[in-house]
Structures are given as structure tokens and as C-alpha cells.
């Protein structure tokens, strides 16, 4: 990475902001490899994603005001993971996944004391379904539950407006969260089936 940053004229001009589209693309390619790729695909795509981390770190290392490098990134991550796993690195006990989550959330809350809302820190650039599931979880933490009861009679299986469609979709996302399902993944996997159906129809046609 250092060699590329020093000797490649394209890479020398790249900024953190310039890399964002590539980071998004590489992240989705990792997801694709996990859900429908081979082991070779996953190994390759994880490498491409790691390259993005190395690239951002190399850019950060040249910042004149607040430089940090990949070692600093790794150190920050290590410190965070040690704090969030007191049942591994300290004397706490967790014998179930739920107990692990209690420790994790307590450590995370202590780290984010400056936040004034449960919504702070939620990236708004997430895909809408994934964002909805994240926000529904945060909302539940303060006793807010999405409710489309006012539109249920007309929105049933056939919403009569875009607003009612949004209500119905949010209720489905809430249901997914309650049952431990991933709404974004569910739709992606169903879309893959649709792709298969389209390709089959094209062959038959």
C-alpha cells in the first residue's frame, strides 16, 4: 500500500471521499460472496475490502493535522474489542449469547456517553430496509413501536397510497426484528430467486 501510494499517480490524488463508492461496492461484493459465492470468491473479496481499509489508512497517515496509520487503526480496534468482551479479557461471566450482548451493550453505552439520542451514530446512507431494521431496534429501546393500525383496513395486502405502503413495510420490518430475521437479506435472497425465474423464462422463450 505504501508503494502504491508513493508511486501511483492516480492513488496519490485519491481522498477518503473519493474512495467511498469503492468501499460501498467492495462491501456489497463481500456480501454477494458470502451469500452465493465460492470460498475463492470470499477470499478474494475480503482481500479487496481489506485493501480499502489499508488505502484509507495510508491517506490518513499523510494528514497534516491529525495523522494516523494502520497500526493506530488496529490498536483502536483492539482496545475497543477488549472493552466489549469483559467476559473474555476481564473477570465478567457470560454463558449465553444474551449475556454476551448485555456486556457488549453496556460497554458500548459507556463509550458513547456524549450521544444525546439513541439515533446518534446510525448511518443514514444504509439501504432503506437495513436502516429501517436498525431504527426499529433503536426505537424499541425507548418504547416506540411502529404502528400502521390506522391504515390496516385499506392497506391490508393492497395499500392504497405510497404512505400506506411505507407503513406496511415498516410493520413487516418490525416483525422481522421480533423474530430475529434480517429484512434486507430476506429481500436480497428472494430477488435472487426472481433472477433465476427471469433467466429460466428467457431460456424457455
PDB file of C-alpha atoms in Angstrom:
ATOM      1  CA  UNK A   1       0.000   0.000   0.000  1.00  0.00           C
ATOM      2  CA  UNK A   2       2.829   2.372   0.822  1.00  0.00           C
ATOM      3  CA  UNK A   3       4.460   1.640  -2.525  1.00  0.00           C
ATOM      4  CA  UNK A   4       1.219   2.207  -4.411  1.00  0.00           C
ATOM      5  CA  UNK A   5       0.534   5.465  -2.573  1.00  0.00           C
ATOM      6  CA  UNK A   6       4.072   6.697  -3.247  1.00  0.00           C
ATOM      7  CA  UNK A   7       4.448   5.612  -6.882  1.00  0.00           C
ATOM      8  CA  UNK A   8       0.975   5.524  -8.456  1.00  0.00           C
ATOM      9  CA  UNK A   9      -0.078   8.987  -9.643  1.00  0.00           C
ATOM     10  CA  UNK A  10      -3.779   8.019  -9.534  1.00  0.00           C
ATOM     11  CA  UNK A  11      -3.559   6.725  -5.973  1.00  0.00           C
ATOM     12  CA  UNK A  12      -1.659   9.808  -4.827  1.00  0.00           C
ATOM     13  CA  UNK A  13      -4.636  12.006  -5.710  1.00  0.00           C
ATOM     14  CA  UNK A  14      -7.324   9.864  -4.082  1.00  0.00           C
ATOM     15  CA  UNK A  15      -9.045  11.180  -0.956  1.00  0.00           C
ATOM     16  CA  UNK A  16     -11.216   9.485   1.677  1.00  0.00           C
ATOM     17  CA  UNK A  17     -14.296  10.882  -0.059  1.00  0.00           C
ATOM     18  CA  UNK A  18     -13.134   9.581  -3.458  1.00  0.00           C
ATOM     19  CA  UNK A  19     -12.893   6.062  -2.030  1.00  0.00           C
ATOM     20  CA  UNK A  20     -16.451   5.915  -0.653  1.00  0.00           C
ATOM     21  CA  UNK A  21     -18.057   4.461  -3.824  1.00  0.00           C
ATOM     22  CA  UNK A  22     -15.387   1.753  -3.963  1.00  0.00           C
ATOM     23  CA  UNK A  23     -15.882   0.929  -0.290  1.00  0.00           C
ATOM     24  CA  UNK A  24     -19.617   0.507  -0.837  1.00  0.00           C
ATOM     25  CA  UNK A  25     -19.051  -1.639  -3.929  1.00  0.00           C
ATOM     26  CA  UNK A  26     -16.458  -3.861  -2.254  1.00  0.00           C
ATOM     27  CA  UNK A  27     -18.681  -4.317   0.813  1.00  0.00           C
ATOM     28  CA  UNK A  28     -21.548  -5.495  -1.379  1.00  0.00           C
ATOM     29  CA  UNK A  29     -19.228  -7.852  -3.237  1.00  0.00           C
ATOM     30  CA  UNK A  30     -18.246  -9.443   0.091  1.00  0.00           C
ATOM     31  CA  UNK A  31     -21.947  -9.877   0.895  1.00  0.00           C
ATOM     32  CA  UNK A  32     -22.522 -11.453  -2.518  1.00  0.00           C
ATOM     33  CA  UNK A  33     -19.612 -13.853  -1.952  1.00  0.00           C
ATOM     34  CA  UNK A  34     -20.949 -14.832   1.491  1.00  0.00           C
ATOM     35  CA  UNK A  35     -24.490 -15.438   0.258  1.00  0.00           C
ATOM     36  CA  UNK A  36     -23.928 -17.035  -3.134  1.00  0.00           C
ATOM     37  CA  UNK A  37     -20.226 -17.250  -3.940  1.00  0.00           C
ATOM     38  CA  UNK A  38     -17.450 -19.790  -3.543  1.00  0.00           C
ATOM     39  CA  UNK A  39     -14.710 -19.915  -0.940  1.00  0.00           C
ATOM     40  CA  UNK A  40     -12.321 -18.491  -3.542  1.00  0.00           C
ATOM     41  CA  UNK A  41     -14.742 -15.625  -4.174  1.00  0.00           C
ATOM     42  CA  UNK A  42     -14.945 -14.857  -0.470  1.00  0.00           C
ATOM     43  CA  UNK A  43     -11.174 -14.920  -0.023  1.00  0.00           C
ATOM     44  CA  UNK A  44     -10.727 -12.543  -2.946  1.00  0.00           C
ATOM     45  CA  UNK A  45     -13.479 -10.138  -1.916  1.00  0.00           C
ATOM     46  CA  UNK A  46     -12.280  -9.992   1.692  1.00  0.00           C
ATOM     47  CA  UNK A  47      -8.883  -9.023   0.308  1.00  0.00           C
ATOM     48  CA  UNK A  48     -10.442  -6.255  -1.775  1.00  0.00           C
ATOM     49  CA  UNK A  49     -12.278  -4.954   1.292  1.00  0.00           C
ATOM     50  CA  UNK A  50      -9.074  -5.087   3.332  1.00  0.00           C
ATOM     51  CA  UNK A  51      -7.383  -3.056   0.593  1.00  0.00           C
ATOM     52  CA  UNK A  52      -9.944  -0.311   1.182  1.00  0.00           C
ATOM     53  CA  UNK A  53      -9.038  -0.222   4.887  1.00  0.00           C
ATOM     54  CA  UNK A  54      -5.340  -0.084   4.026  1.00  0.00           C
ATOM     55  CA  UNK A  55      -5.987   2.649   1.442  1.00  0.00           C
ATOM     56  CA  UNK A  56      -7.936   4.824   3.877  1.00  0.00           C
ATOM     57  CA  UNK A  57      -5.232   4.317   6.497  1.00  0.00           C
ATOM     58  CA  UNK A  58      -2.496   5.330   4.043  1.00  0.00           C
ATOM     59  CA  UNK A  59      -4.393   8.512   3.184  1.00  0.00           C
ATOM     60  CA  UNK A  60      -4.941   9.231   6.887  1.00  0.00           C
ATOM     61  CA  UNK A  61      -1.244   8.795   7.599  1.00  0.00           C
ATOM     62  CA  UNK A  62      -0.494  11.775   5.352  1.00  0.00           C
ATOM     63  CA  UNK A  63      -2.965  14.125   7.027  1.00  0.00           C
ATOM     64  CA  UNK A  64      -1.026  17.201   8.156  1.00  0.00           C
ATOM     65  CA  UNK A  65      -3.224  17.934  11.174  1.00  0.00           C
ATOM     66  CA  UNK A  66      -4.292  14.574  12.638  1.00  0.00           C
ATOM     67  CA  UNK A  67      -2.368  11.677  11.067  1.00  0.00           C
ATOM     68  CA  UNK A  68      -2.902   8.025  11.949  1.00  0.00           C
ATOM     69  CA  UNK A  69      -1.860   4.810  10.231  1.00  0.00           C
ATOM     70  CA  UNK A  70      -2.976   1.179  10.001  1.00  0.00           C
ATOM     71  CA  UNK A  71      -1.218   0.360  13.294  1.00  0.00           C
ATOM     72  CA  UNK A  72      -3.258   3.047  15.035  1.00  0.00           C
ATOM     73  CA  UNK A  73      -6.433   1.686  13.472  1.00  0.00           C
ATOM     74  CA  UNK A  74      -5.595  -1.825  14.677  1.00  0.00           C
ATOM     75  CA  UNK A  75      -4.720  -0.554  18.161  1.00  0.00           C
ATOM     76  CA  UNK A  76      -8.006   1.356  18.456  1.00  0.00           C
ATOM     77  CA  UNK A  77      -9.922  -1.723  17.333  1.00  0.00           C
ATOM     78  CA  UNK A  78      -8.059  -3.953  19.796  1.00  0.00           C
ATOM     79  CA  UNK A  79      -8.806  -1.637  22.704  1.00  0.00           C
ATOM     80  CA  UNK A  80     -12.492  -1.488  21.765  1.00  0.00           C
ATOM     81  CA  UNK A  81     -12.842  -5.265  21.450  1.00  0.00           C
ATOM     82  CA  UNK A  82     -11.128  -5.819  24.806  1.00  0.00           C
ATOM     83  CA  UNK A  83     -13.550  -3.362  26.448  1.00  0.00           C
ATOM     84  CA  UNK A  84     -16.551  -5.003  24.831  1.00  0.00           C
ATOM     85  CA  UNK A  85     -15.532  -8.540  25.816  1.00  0.00           C
ATOM     86  CA  UNK A  86     -15.041  -8.309  29.590  1.00  0.00           C
ATOM     87  CA  UNK A  87     -16.155 -11.960  29.797  1.00  0.00           C
ATOM     88  CA  UNK A  88     -13.073 -12.846  27.729  1.00  0.00           C
ATOM     89  CA  UNK A  89     -10.443 -10.342  28.886  1.00  0.00           C
ATOM     90  CA  UNK A  90     -11.659  -9.484  32.399  1.00  0.00           C
ATOM     91  CA  UNK A  91     -13.490 -11.185  35.230  1.00  0.00           C
ATOM     92  CA  UNK A  92     -17.058 -10.946  33.920  1.00  0.00           C
ATOM     93  CA  UNK A  93     -19.094 -14.060  33.111  1.00  0.00           C
ATOM     94  CA  UNK A  94     -21.295 -14.712  30.084  1.00  0.00           C
ATOM     95  CA  UNK A  95     -22.568 -18.210  29.409  1.00  0.00           C
ATOM     96  CA  UNK A  96     -25.227 -17.360  26.813  1.00  0.00           C
ATOM     97  CA  UNK A  97     -25.314 -15.106  23.733  1.00  0.00           C
ATOM     98  CA  UNK A  98     -27.841 -12.875  25.524  1.00  0.00           C
ATOM     99  CA  UNK A  99     -25.422 -12.360  28.421  1.00  0.00           C
ATOM    100  CA  UNK A 100     -22.652 -11.510  25.950  1.00  0.00           C
ATOM    101  CA  UNK A 101     -24.951  -8.899  24.419  1.00  0.00           C
ATOM    102  CA  UNK A 102     -25.558  -7.333  27.831  1.00  0.00           C
ATOM    103  CA  UNK A 103     -21.807  -6.821  28.317  1.00  0.00           C
ATOM    104  CA  UNK A 104     -21.410  -5.551  24.756  1.00  0.00           C
ATOM    105  CA  UNK A 105     -24.221  -3.012  25.062  1.00  0.00           C
ATOM    106  CA  UNK A 106     -23.028  -1.808  28.466  1.00  0.00           C
ATOM    107  CA  UNK A 107     -19.521  -1.210  27.141  1.00  0.00           C
ATOM    108  CA  UNK A 108     -20.869   0.472  24.025  1.00  0.00           C
ATOM    109  CA  UNK A 109     -23.111   2.764  26.084  1.00  0.00           C
ATOM    110  CA  UNK A 110     -20.151   3.783  28.232  1.00  0.00           C
ATOM    111  CA  UNK A 111     -18.165   4.656  25.111  1.00  0.00           C
ATOM    112  CA  UNK A 112     -20.955   6.790  23.656  1.00  0.00           C
ATOM    113  CA  UNK A 113     -21.875   8.878  26.695  1.00  0.00           C
ATOM    114  CA  UNK A 114     -21.747  12.079  24.648  1.00  0.00           C
ATOM    115  CA  UNK A 115     -24.635  10.935  22.469  1.00  0.00           C
ATOM    116  CA  UNK A 116     -27.965  12.598  23.216  1.00  0.00           C
ATOM    117  CA  UNK A 117     -30.239  10.279  21.215  1.00  0.00           C
ATOM    118  CA  UNK A 118     -30.463   6.548  20.556  1.00  0.00           C
ATOM    119  CA  UNK A 119     -30.470   7.539  16.888  1.00  0.00           C
ATOM    120  CA  UNK A 120     -26.999   9.071  17.067  1.00  0.00           C
ATOM    121  CA  UNK A 121     -24.444   7.037  15.183  1.00  0.00           C
ATOM    122  CA  UNK A 122     -26.903   5.352  12.811  1.00  0.00           C
ATOM    123  CA  UNK A 123     -25.545   5.888   9.279  1.00  0.00           C
ATOM    124  CA  UNK A 124     -28.317   7.295   7.096  1.00  0.00           C
ATOM    125  CA  UNK A 125     -26.610   6.001   3.960  1.00  0.00           C
ATOM    126  CA  UNK A 126     -27.622   2.410   4.746  1.00  0.00           C
ATOM    127  CA  UNK A 127     -30.042   0.675   2.353  1.00  0.00           C
ATOM    128  CA  UNK A 128     -33.599   1.586   3.356  1.00  0.00           C
ATOM    129  CA  UNK A 129     -34.626  -1.846   4.634  1.00  0.00           C
ATOM    130  CA  UNK A 130     -31.449  -2.284   6.683  1.00  0.00           C
ATOM    131  CA  UNK A 131     -31.824   1.266   8.022  1.00  0.00           C
ATOM    132  CA  UNK A 132     -35.445   0.570   8.939  1.00  0.00           C
ATOM    133  CA  UNK A 133     -34.451  -2.541  10.887  1.00  0.00           C
ATOM    134  CA  UNK A 134     -31.708  -0.635  12.711  1.00  0.00           C
ATOM    135  CA  UNK A 135     -34.047   2.259  13.581  1.00  0.00           C
ATOM    136  CA  UNK A 136     -36.821  -0.101  14.701  1.00  0.00           C
ATOM    137  CA  UNK A 137     -34.360  -1.676  17.130  1.00  0.00           C
ATOM    138  CA  UNK A 138     -33.260   1.713  18.461  1.00  0.00           C
ATOM    139  CA  UNK A 139     -36.891   2.841  18.721  1.00  0.00           C
ATOM    140  CA  UNK A 140     -37.784  -0.228  20.775  1.00  0.00           C
ATOM    141  CA  UNK A 141     -35.125   0.827  23.265  1.00  0.00           C
ATOM    142  CA  UNK A 142     -37.146   3.946  24.110  1.00  0.00           C
ATOM    143  CA  UNK A 143     -40.559   2.268  23.936  1.00  0.00           C
ATOM    144  CA  UNK A 144     -41.531   3.363  20.428  1.00  0.00           C
ATOM    145  CA  UNK A 145     -43.134   0.708  18.225  1.00  0.00           C
ATOM    146  CA  UNK A 146     -44.111   1.363  14.589  1.00  0.00           C
ATOM    147  CA  UNK A 147     -47.856   1.040  14.169  1.00  0.00           C
ATOM    148  CA  UNK A 148     -49.820   1.014  10.948  1.00  0.00           C
ATOM    149  CA  UNK A 149     -53.102   0.132  12.604  1.00  0.00           C
ATOM    150  CA  UNK A 150     -54.697   3.297  11.277  1.00  0.00           C
ATOM    151  CA  UNK A 151     -54.095   2.173   7.722  1.00  0.00           C
ATOM    152  CA  UNK A 152     -54.561  -1.565   8.124  1.00  0.00           C
ATOM    153  CA  UNK A 153     -58.113  -1.845   6.720  1.00  0.00           C
ATOM    154  CA  UNK A 154     -57.207  -0.333   3.389  1.00  0.00           C
ATOM    155  CA  UNK A 155     -53.530  -1.282   3.313  1.00  0.00           C
ATOM    156  CA  UNK A 156     -54.108  -4.976   4.157  1.00  0.00           C
ATOM    157  CA  UNK A 157     -52.424  -6.773   1.293  1.00  0.00           C
ATOM    158  CA  UNK A 158     -53.117  -3.825  -1.040  1.00  0.00           C
ATOM    159  CA  UNK A 159     -52.034  -0.384   0.269  1.00  0.00           C
ATOM    160  CA  UNK A 160     -53.946   2.413  -1.434  1.00  0.00           C
ATOM    161  CA  UNK A 161     -51.173   5.031  -1.231  1.00  0.00           C
ATOM    162  CA  UNK A 162     -47.397   5.279  -1.061  1.00  0.00           C
ATOM    163  CA  UNK A 163     -47.667   6.366   2.579  1.00  0.00           C
ATOM    164  CA  UNK A 164     -49.695   3.261   3.455  1.00  0.00           C
ATOM    165  CA  UNK A 165     -47.145   1.157   1.586  1.00  0.00           C
ATOM    166  CA  UNK A 166     -44.401   2.646   3.786  1.00  0.00           C
ATOM    167  CA  UNK A 167     -46.460   1.876   6.910  1.00  0.00           C
ATOM    168  CA  UNK A 168     -46.995  -1.723   5.818  1.00  0.00           C
ATOM    169  CA  UNK A 169     -43.308  -2.212   5.001  1.00  0.00           C
ATOM    170  CA  UNK A 170     -42.270  -0.818   8.388  1.00  0.00           C
ATOM    171  CA  UNK A 171     -44.623  -3.224  10.148  1.00  0.00           C
ATOM    172  CA  UNK A 172     -43.033  -6.119   8.222  1.00  0.00           C
ATOM    173  CA  UNK A 173     -39.565  -4.904   9.231  1.00  0.00           C
ATOM    174  CA  UNK A 174     -40.722  -4.773  12.862  1.00  0.00           C
ATOM    175  CA  UNK A 175     -41.979  -8.347  12.548  1.00  0.00           C
ATOM    176  CA  UNK A 176     -38.630  -9.395  11.092  1.00  0.00           C
ATOM    177  CA  UNK A 177     -36.783  -7.858  14.026  1.00  0.00           C
ATOM    178  CA  UNK A 178     -39.057  -9.525  16.573  1.00  0.00           C
ATOM    179  CA  UNK A 179     -38.392 -12.934  15.013  1.00  0.00           C
ATOM    180  CA  UNK A 180     -34.671 -12.426  14.537  1.00  0.00           C
ATOM    181  CA  UNK A 181     -34.847 -12.193  10.748  1.00  0.00           C
ATOM    182  CA  UNK A 182     -32.808  -9.886   8.533  1.00  0.00           C
ATOM    183  CA  UNK A 183     -35.258  -7.999   6.310  1.00  0.00           C
ATOM    184  CA  UNK A 184     -32.560  -6.790   3.901  1.00  0.00           C
ATOM    185  CA  UNK A 185     -31.161 -10.297   3.448  1.00  0.00           C
ATOM    186  CA  UNK A 186     -34.634 -11.780   3.069  1.00  0.00           C
ATOM    187  CA  UNK A 187     -35.406  -9.459   0.178  1.00  0.00           C
ATOM    188  CA  UNK A 188     -31.994  -9.997  -1.425  1.00  0.00           C
ATOM    189  CA  UNK A 189     -32.435 -13.765  -1.337  1.00  0.00           C
ATOM    190  CA  UNK A 190     -35.964 -13.525  -2.744  1.00  0.00           C
ATOM    191  CA  UNK A 191     -34.640 -11.299  -5.530  1.00  0.00           C
ATOM    192  CA  UNK A 192     -32.075 -13.953  -6.396  1.00  0.00           C
ATOM    193  CA  UNK A 193     -34.937 -16.411  -6.859  1.00  0.00           C
ATOM    194  CA  UNK A 194     -36.647 -13.867  -9.093  1.00  0.00           C
ATOM    195  CA  UNK A 195     -33.470 -13.553 -11.147  1.00  0.00           C
ATOM    196  CA  UNK A 196     -33.414 -17.329 -11.586  1.00  0.00           C
ATOM    197  CA  UNK A 197     -37.047 -17.255 -12.705  1.00  0.00           C
ATOM    198  CA  UNK A 198     -36.327 -14.495 -15.231  1.00  0.00           C
ATOM    199  CA  UNK A 199     -33.323 -16.331 -16.676  1.00  0.00           C
ATOM    200  CA  UNK A 200     -35.330 -19.542 -16.917  1.00  0.00           C
ATOM    201  CA  UNK A 201     -38.100 -17.687 -18.739  1.00  0.00           C
ATOM    202  CA  UNK A 202     -35.569 -16.174 -21.152  1.00  0.00           C
ATOM    203  CA  UNK A 203     -34.182 -19.631 -21.952  1.00  0.00           C
ATOM    204  CA  UNK A 204     -37.662 -21.037 -22.497  1.00  0.00           C
ATOM    205  CA  UNK A 205     -38.639 -18.047 -24.614  1.00  0.00           C
TER     206      UNK A 205
END
